[in-house]
Amino acid sequence: MSTPRIAVVTGGMGGLGTAICRALAHDGRKVVAVDLPTAAERTQAWLDSMQGLDVSVESADVSDFDSCQSLVAKIVQTHGALDILVNNAGITRDSTLRKMELAQWQALLDVNLSSAFHLCRHAIDGMLERGFGRIVNISSVSGQTGNFGQTNYAAAKAGLHGFSMSLARETAGKGVTVNSVSPGYIETPMTRAMPEAARERTRAMIPAGRLGQPEDIARTVAFLSADAADYITGANLPVNGGLFMSF
Ligand code: NAD
């Protein structure tokens, strides 16, 4: 039996992250969920929900370059490699531009965009040396279309795709692929916090007639991170029920 691939999922204990961890572990990956430090009981309850799958948890702040360096070093030391990196951690700090504080802009860019640089910067040499790597950056439909009150979020999410395409060019042909996934509206605590009327308006705009499920995104990440997906790089895969179509 071959050695399992080591997969790191940032924001791993969140709505989409949990589904992504589960899908990758189901596919036989050894999964490390990375998230902000949290109560030991919450971590244990989350691990229990993984029902014996090969998943562990590491704490790190992805907005911090040094924290990411220590994290990658620890994972490589413990598991021998970091093969699959899913940059999924994200926050929102919504506000119209006229009211947006510098702190709202900066915090969002640090967590949603700089984090990809922080982790890729530390993980990429090992991937290139081993001749295998799968990087999947979780972007958003908002990065493709813009969204009222989200100049910061849309800029970070669009930036993530420019980052993916550039790194894909630098690593293509060396066994490493870099892609982004752009979810539409997915049923998670993030979207459950929307007022019911806004959720209903959103649902009415989606050709598929429903919000997405976290598993819709998890399946896409599992597909892009498969060994066999070696000819797909620099792509953005929208998973939005037809909400935004382009080519
Ligand atoms: P979520 O809030 O449920 O999960 C986000 C996770 O990231 C949380 O576990 C949080 O603790 C973690 N996190 C936040 N800051 C961090 C930091 N500095 N360091 C480490 N971890 C940190 O959100 P979600 O809905 O699961 O979203 C996951 C990703 O998908 C985000 O990047 C989000 O922008 C994107 N997305 C979500 C939707 C949606 O409809 N839910 C749509 C499009 C894109």
CSV table of C-alpha atoms and ligand atoms in Angstrom, one decimal:
chain,number,residue,atom,x,y,z
A,1,MET,CA,0.0,0.0,0.0
A,2,SER,CA,1.4,3.5,-0.9
A,3,THR,CA,2.0,6.1,1.8
A,4,PRO,CA,-1.1,8.3,2.3
A,5,ARG,CA,-0.8,11.9,1.0
A,6,ILE,CA,-0.6,14.5,3.8
A,7,ALA,CA,-3.3,17.1,3.4
A,8,VAL,CA,-3.6,20.4,5.3
A,9,VAL,CA,-6.9,22.3,5.4
A,10,THR,CA,-6.8,25.8,6.9
A,11,GLY,CA,-10.0,26.9,8.6
A,12,GLY,CA,-10.4,23.2,8.9
A,13,MET,CA,-12.9,23.3,11.7
A,14,GLY,CA,-15.3,25.7,10.0
A,15,GLY,CA,-18.3,25.0,7.8
A,16,LEU,CA,-16.6,24.2,4.5
A,17,GLY,CA,-13.4,23.1,6.2
A,18,THR,CA,-15.1,20.3,8.1
A,19,ALA,CA,-16.6,18.9,4.9
A,20,ILE,CA,-13.3,19.2,3.0
A,21,CYS,CA,-11.4,17.4,5.8
A,22,ARG,CA,-14.0,14.6,5.8
A,23,ALA,CA,-13.9,14.2,2.0
A,24,LEU,CA,-10.1,14.1,1.8
A,25,ALA,CA,-9.9,11.7,4.7
A,26,HIS,CA,-12.5,9.5,3.1
A,27,ASP,CA,-10.2,9.4,0.0
A,28,GLY,CA,-7.4,8.0,2.1
A,29,ARG,CA,-5.5,11.2,2.9
A,30,LYS,CA,-3.9,11.9,6.3
A,31,VAL,CA,-5.6,15.2,7.1
A,32,VAL,CA,-4.4,18.0,9.3
A,33,ALA,CA,-7.1,20.6,10.1
A,34,VAL,CA,-5.5,24.0,10.9
A,35,ASP,CA,-7.5,26.5,12.8
A,36,LEU,CA,-7.2,29.3,15.4
A,37,PRO,CA,-6.6,28.0,18.9
A,38,THR,CA,-9.9,27.0,20.5
A,39,ALA,CA,-11.1,25.2,23.7
A,40,ALA,CA,-9.9,21.6,24.1
A,41,GLU,CA,-13.5,20.4,24.4
A,42,ARG,CA,-14.5,21.9,21.1
A,43,THR,CA,-11.5,20.4,19.4
A,44,GLN,CA,-12.3,17.0,20.9
A,45,ALA,CA,-16.0,17.2,19.9
A,46,TRP,CA,-14.9,18.1,16.4
A,47,LEU,CA,-12.5,15.2,16.2
A,48,ASP,CA,-15.2,12.9,17.5
A,49,SER,CA,-17.4,14.0,14.7
A,50,MET,CA,-14.8,12.7,12.2
A,51,GLN,CA,-15.7,9.1,13.4
A,52,GLY,CA,-12.3,7.5,13.2
A,53,LEU,CA,-11.1,9.1,10.0
A,54,ASP,CA,-7.4,10.0,9.9
A,55,VAL,CA,-7.7,13.6,10.9
A,56,SER,CA,-5.8,15.7,13.5
A,57,VAL,CA,-5.9,19.3,14.5
A,58,GLU,CA,-3.1,21.9,14.6
A,59,SER,CA,-3.5,25.5,15.8
A,60,ALA,CA,-2.1,28.4,13.8
A,61,ASP,CA,-3.0,31.9,12.7
A,62,VAL,CA,-2.7,31.9,8.9
A,63,SER,CA,-2.5,35.7,8.9
A,64,ASP,CA,0.9,35.4,10.5
A,65,PHE,CA,3.9,34.5,8.4
A,66,ASP,CA,6.0,33.1,11.2
A,67,SER,CA,3.1,31.0,12.6
A,68,CYS,CA,2.8,29.5,9.1
A,69,GLN,CA,6.5,28.7,9.0
A,70,SER,CA,6.4,26.9,12.3
A,71,LEU,CA,3.2,25.0,11.2
A,72,VAL,CA,4.7,23.8,8.0
A,73,ALA,CA,7.9,22.7,9.7
A,74,LYS,CA,6.0,20.8,12.3
A,75,ILE,CA,3.8,19.0,9.8
A,76,VAL,CA,6.8,18.0,7.6
A,77,GLN,CA,8.7,16.9,10.7
A,78,THR,CA,5.7,14.9,12.1
A,79,HIS,CA,4.4,13.4,8.8
A,80,GLY,CA,7.4,13.6,6.5
A,81,ALA,CA,5.7,15.8,3.8
A,82,LEU,CA,3.0,18.3,3.0
A,83,ASP,CA,1.4,17.1,-0.2
A,84,ILE,CA,-2.0,18.8,-0.4
A,85,LEU,CA,-2.6,22.4,0.8
A,86,VAL,CA,-6.2,23.8,0.9
A,87,ASN,CA,-6.2,27.5,1.7
A,88,ASN,CA,-9.7,27.7,3.0
A,89,ALA,CA,-9.6,29.9,6.1
A,90,GLY,CA,-11.6,33.1,5.6
A,91,ILE,CA,-13.4,35.9,7.3
A,92,THR,CA,-15.8,38.7,6.3
A,93,ARG,CA,-15.6,42.3,7.5
A,94,ASP,CA,-18.4,43.8,5.4
A,95,SER,CA,-18.9,47.5,5.0
A,96,THR,CA,-19.5,49.9,2.2
A,97,LEU,CA,-16.2,51.5,1.2
A,98,ARG,CA,-17.3,54.9,2.5
A,99,LYS,CA,-17.5,53.4,6.0
A,100,MET,CA,-14.7,50.9,5.9
A,101,GLU,CA,-12.0,51.3,8.5
A,102,LEU,CA,-8.4,50.5,7.6
A,103,ALA,CA,-8.5,47.7,10.2
A,104,GLN,CA,-11.4,46.0,8.4
A,105,TRP,CA,-9.5,46.1,5.1
A,106,GLN,CA,-6.2,44.9,6.6
A,107,ALA,CA,-7.6,42.1,8.7
A,108,LEU,CA,-9.5,40.7,5.8
A,109,LEU,CA,-6.6,40.9,3.4
A,110,ASP,CA,-4.3,39.3,6.0
A,111,VAL,CA,-6.6,36.3,6.6
A,112,ASN,CA,-8.1,35.8,3.1
A,113,LEU,CA,-5.2,36.6,0.8
A,114,SER,CA,-1.8,37.0,2.5
A,115,SER,CA,-2.4,33.6,4.2
A,116,ALA,CA,-2.1,31.8,0.8
A,117,PHE,CA,1.3,33.5,0.4
A,118,HIS,CA,2.4,32.6,3.9
A,119,LEU,CA,1.6,28.9,3.6
A,120,CYS,CA,2.6,28.4,0.0
A,121,ARG,CA,5.9,30.2,0.6
A,122,HIS,CA,6.8,27.7,3.2
A,123,ALA,CA,5.3,24.6,1.6
A,124,ILE,CA,6.4,25.0,-2.0
A,125,ASP,CA,10.0,24.0,-1.8
A,126,GLY,CA,9.2,20.7,-0.3
A,127,MET,CA,6.5,20.1,-2.9
A,128,LEU,CA,8.9,20.9,-5.8
A,129,GLU,CA,11.6,18.7,-4.2
A,130,ARG,CA,9.3,15.8,-3.9
A,131,GLY,CA,7.8,16.4,-7.3
A,132,PHE,CA,4.2,16.4,-6.1
A,133,GLY,CA,1.9,19.0,-4.8
A,134,ARG,CA,-1.8,20.0,-4.9
A,135,ILE,CA,-2.7,23.6,-3.9
A,136,VAL,CA,-6.4,24.5,-3.8
A,137,ASN,CA,-7.3,28.1,-2.9
A,138,ILE,CA,-10.9,28.7,-1.8
A,139,SER,CA,-12.0,31.9,-3.5
A,140,SER,CA,-15.7,33.1,-4.0
A,141,VAL,CA,-18.2,34.1,-6.6
A,142,SER,CA,-17.9,37.6,-5.0
A,143,GLY,CA,-14.3,37.7,-6.4
A,144,GLN,CA,-15.7,37.2,-9.9
A,145,THR,CA,-18.7,39.5,-9.7
A,146,GLY,CA,-18.0,41.9,-6.8
A,147,ASN,CA,-20.6,42.3,-4.1
A,148,PHE,CA,-22.1,45.3,-2.3
A,149,GLY,CA,-20.3,46.0,0.9
A,150,GLN,CA,-17.5,43.6,0.1
A,151,THR,CA,-14.7,45.6,-1.6
A,152,ASN,CA,-12.2,44.0,0.8
A,153,TYR,CA,-13.6,40.5,0.4
A,154,ALA,CA,-14.0,40.6,-3.4
A,155,ALA,CA,-10.5,42.1,-3.8
A,156,ALA,CA,-8.9,39.3,-1.7
A,157,LYS,CA,-10.9,36.6,-3.4
A,158,ALA,CA,-10.1,37.9,-6.9
A,159,GLY,CA,-6.5,38.3,-5.8
A,160,LEU,CA,-6.4,34.7,-4.8
A,161,HIS,CA,-7.1,33.6,-8.3
A,162,GLY,CA,-4.3,35.9,-9.7
A,163,PHE,CA,-2.0,34.3,-7.2
A,164,SER,CA,-3.1,30.8,-8.2
A,165,MET,CA,-2.5,31.4,-11.9
A,166,SER,CA,0.9,32.9,-11.3
A,167,LEU,CA,2.1,30.1,-9.0
A,168,ALA,CA,0.6,27.6,-11.4
A,169,ARG,CA,2.9,28.9,-14.1
A,170,GLU,CA,5.9,28.7,-11.8
A,171,THR,CA,5.3,25.1,-10.8
A,172,ALA,CA,3.6,23.5,-13.8
A,173,GLY,CA,5.7,20.5,-15.1
A,174,LYS,CA,7.2,19.9,-11.7
A,175,GLY,CA,4.3,17.8,-10.3
A,176,VAL,CA,2.6,20.7,-8.6
A,177,THR,CA,-0.8,22.1,-9.5
A,178,VAL,CA,-2.4,25.3,-8.2
A,179,ASN,CA,-6.1,25.9,-8.7
A,180,SER,CA,-8.9,27.9,-7.1
A,181,VAL,CA,-12.5,27.0,-6.3
A,182,SER,CA,-15.2,29.7,-6.3
A,183,PRO,CA,-18.2,28.7,-4.2
A,184,GLY,CA,-21.5,30.6,-4.6
A,185,TYR,CA,-23.8,30.6,-1.6
A,186,ILE,CA,-23.3,27.6,0.5
A,187,GLU,CA,-25.2,26.5,3.7
A,188,THR,CA,-22.8,27.3,6.5
A,189,PRO,CA,-22.9,29.4,9.7
A,190,MET,CA,-21.6,32.3,7.4
A,191,THR,CA,-24.8,32.2,5.2
A,192,ARG,CA,-27.2,31.0,8.0
A,193,ALA,CA,-26.4,34.4,9.6
A,194,MET,CA,-28.1,36.2,6.7
A,195,PRO,CA,-31.7,37.4,7.4
A,196,GLU,CA,-34.3,34.9,6.0
A,197,ALA,CA,-35.6,37.5,3.5
A,198,ALA,CA,-32.1,37.9,2.0
A,199,ARG,CA,-31.5,34.1,1.9
A,200,GLU,CA,-34.8,33.8,0.0
A,201,ARG,CA,-33.8,36.5,-2.5
A,202,THR,CA,-30.5,34.7,-3.0
A,203,ARG,CA,-32.2,31.3,-3.5
A,204,ALA,CA,-34.5,32.9,-6.1
A,205,MET,CA,-31.4,34.0,-8.1
A,206,ILE,CA,-29.8,30.6,-8.2
A,207,PRO,CA,-30.7,28.6,-11.3
A,208,ALA,CA,-30.3,25.3,-9.4
A,209,GLY,CA,-33.0,26.6,-7.0
A,210,ARG,CA,-31.0,25.9,-3.8
A,211,LEU,CA,-28.0,27.0,-1.8
A,212,GLY,CA,-25.0,24.7,-2.1
A,213,GLN,CA,-24.0,22.2,0.5
A,214,PRO,CA,-20.5,22.1,2.0
A,215,GLU,CA,-20.1,18.7,0.4
A,216,ASP,CA,-20.5,20.3,-3.1
A,217,ILE,CA,-17.3,22.2,-2.4
A,218,ALA,CA,-15.6,19.3,-0.6
A,219,ARG,CA,-16.1,17.0,-3.6
A,220,THR,CA,-14.6,19.7,-5.9
A,221,VAL,CA,-11.5,20.0,-3.7
A,222,ALA,CA,-11.1,16.2,-3.5
A,223,PHE,CA,-11.3,16.1,-7.3
A,224,LEU,CA,-8.7,18.9,-7.8
A,225,SER,CA,-6.3,17.4,-5.2
A,226,ALA,CA,-6.4,13.8,-6.7
A,227,ASP,CA,-3.2,12.4,-8.1
A,228,ALA,CA,-5.0,12.0,-11.4
A,229,ALA,CA,-5.8,15.7,-11.7
A,230,ASP,CA,-2.3,16.4,-12.7
A,231,TYR,CA,-3.2,18.2,-16.0
A,232,ILE,CA,-5.5,20.8,-14.3
A,233,THR,CA,-3.6,23.8,-13.2
A,234,GLY,CA,-4.2,27.6,-13.0
A,235,ALA,CA,-8.0,26.9,-13.3
A,236,ASN,CA,-10.8,28.4,-11.3
A,237,LEU,CA,-13.7,26.1,-10.7
A,238,PRO,CA,-17.0,27.8,-9.9
A,239,VAL,CA,-19.4,25.8,-7.8
A,240,ASN,CA,-22.4,28.0,-7.6
A,241,GLY,CA,-25.5,26.3,-8.9
A,242,GLY,CA,-25.4,28.5,-12.0
A,243,LEU,CA,-25.5,31.8,-10.1
A,244,PHE,CA,-22.7,33.2,-12.2
A,245,MET,CA,-21.7,31.6,-15.5
A,246,SER,CA,-18.7,32.7,-17.6
A,247,PHE,CA,-16.1,31.1,-19.8
B,1,NAD,P1,-16.5,29.5,8.5
B,1,NAD,O1,-16.5,30.8,9.3
B,1,NAD,O2,-17.4,28.5,8.9
B,1,NAD,O3,-15.0,28.9,8.6
B,1,NAD,C1,-13.8,29.7,8.5
B,1,NAD,C2,-12.8,29.0,9.4
B,1,NAD,O4,-11.6,29.8,9.3
B,1,NAD,C3,-13.2,29.0,10.9
B,1,NAD,O5,-13.0,27.8,11.4
B,1,NAD,C4,-12.2,30.0,11.5
B,1,NAD,O6,-11.9,29.8,12.8
B,1,NAD,C5,-11.0,29.9,10.6
B,1,NAD,N1,-10.1,31.1,10.6
B,1,NAD,C6,-10.5,32.4,10.6
B,1,NAD,N2,-9.4,33.1,10.7
B,1,NAD,C7,-8.3,32.3,10.8
B,1,NAD,C8,-6.9,32.5,11.0
B,1,NAD,N3,-6.4,33.8,11.1
B,1,NAD,N4,-6.1,31.4,11.1
B,1,NAD,C9,-6.6,30.2,11.0
B,1,NAD,N5,-7.9,29.9,10.9
B,1,NAD,C10,-8.8,31.0,10.8
B,1,NAD,O7,-16.6,29.9,7.0
B,1,NAD,P2,-16.9,29.0,5.7
B,1,NAD,O8,-18.3,29.3,5.2
B,1,NAD,O9,-16.6,27.6,6.0
B,1,NAD,O10,-15.9,29.5,4.7
B,1,NAD,C11,-14.7,28.9,4.3
B,1,NAD,C12,-14.1,29.6,3.1
B,1,NAD,O11,-15.0,29.5,2.0
B,1,NAD,C13,-13.8,31.0,3.3
B,1,NAD,O12,-12.5,31.3,2.7
B,1,NAD,C14,-14.9,31.7,2.7
B,1,NAD,O13,-14.6,33.0,2.3
B,1,NAD,C15,-15.2,30.8,1.5
B,1,NAD,N6,-16.6,30.9,1.0
B,1,NAD,C16,-17.7,30.6,1.7
B,1,NAD,C17,-18.9,30.7,1.1
B,1,NAD,C18,-20.2,30.3,1.9
B,1,NAD,O14,-21.3,30.5,1.3
B,1,NAD,N7,-20.1,29.8,3.1
B,1,NAD,C19,-19.1,31.2,-0.2
B,1,NAD,C20,-17.9,31.5,-0.9
B,1,NAD,C21,-16.7,31.4,-0.3
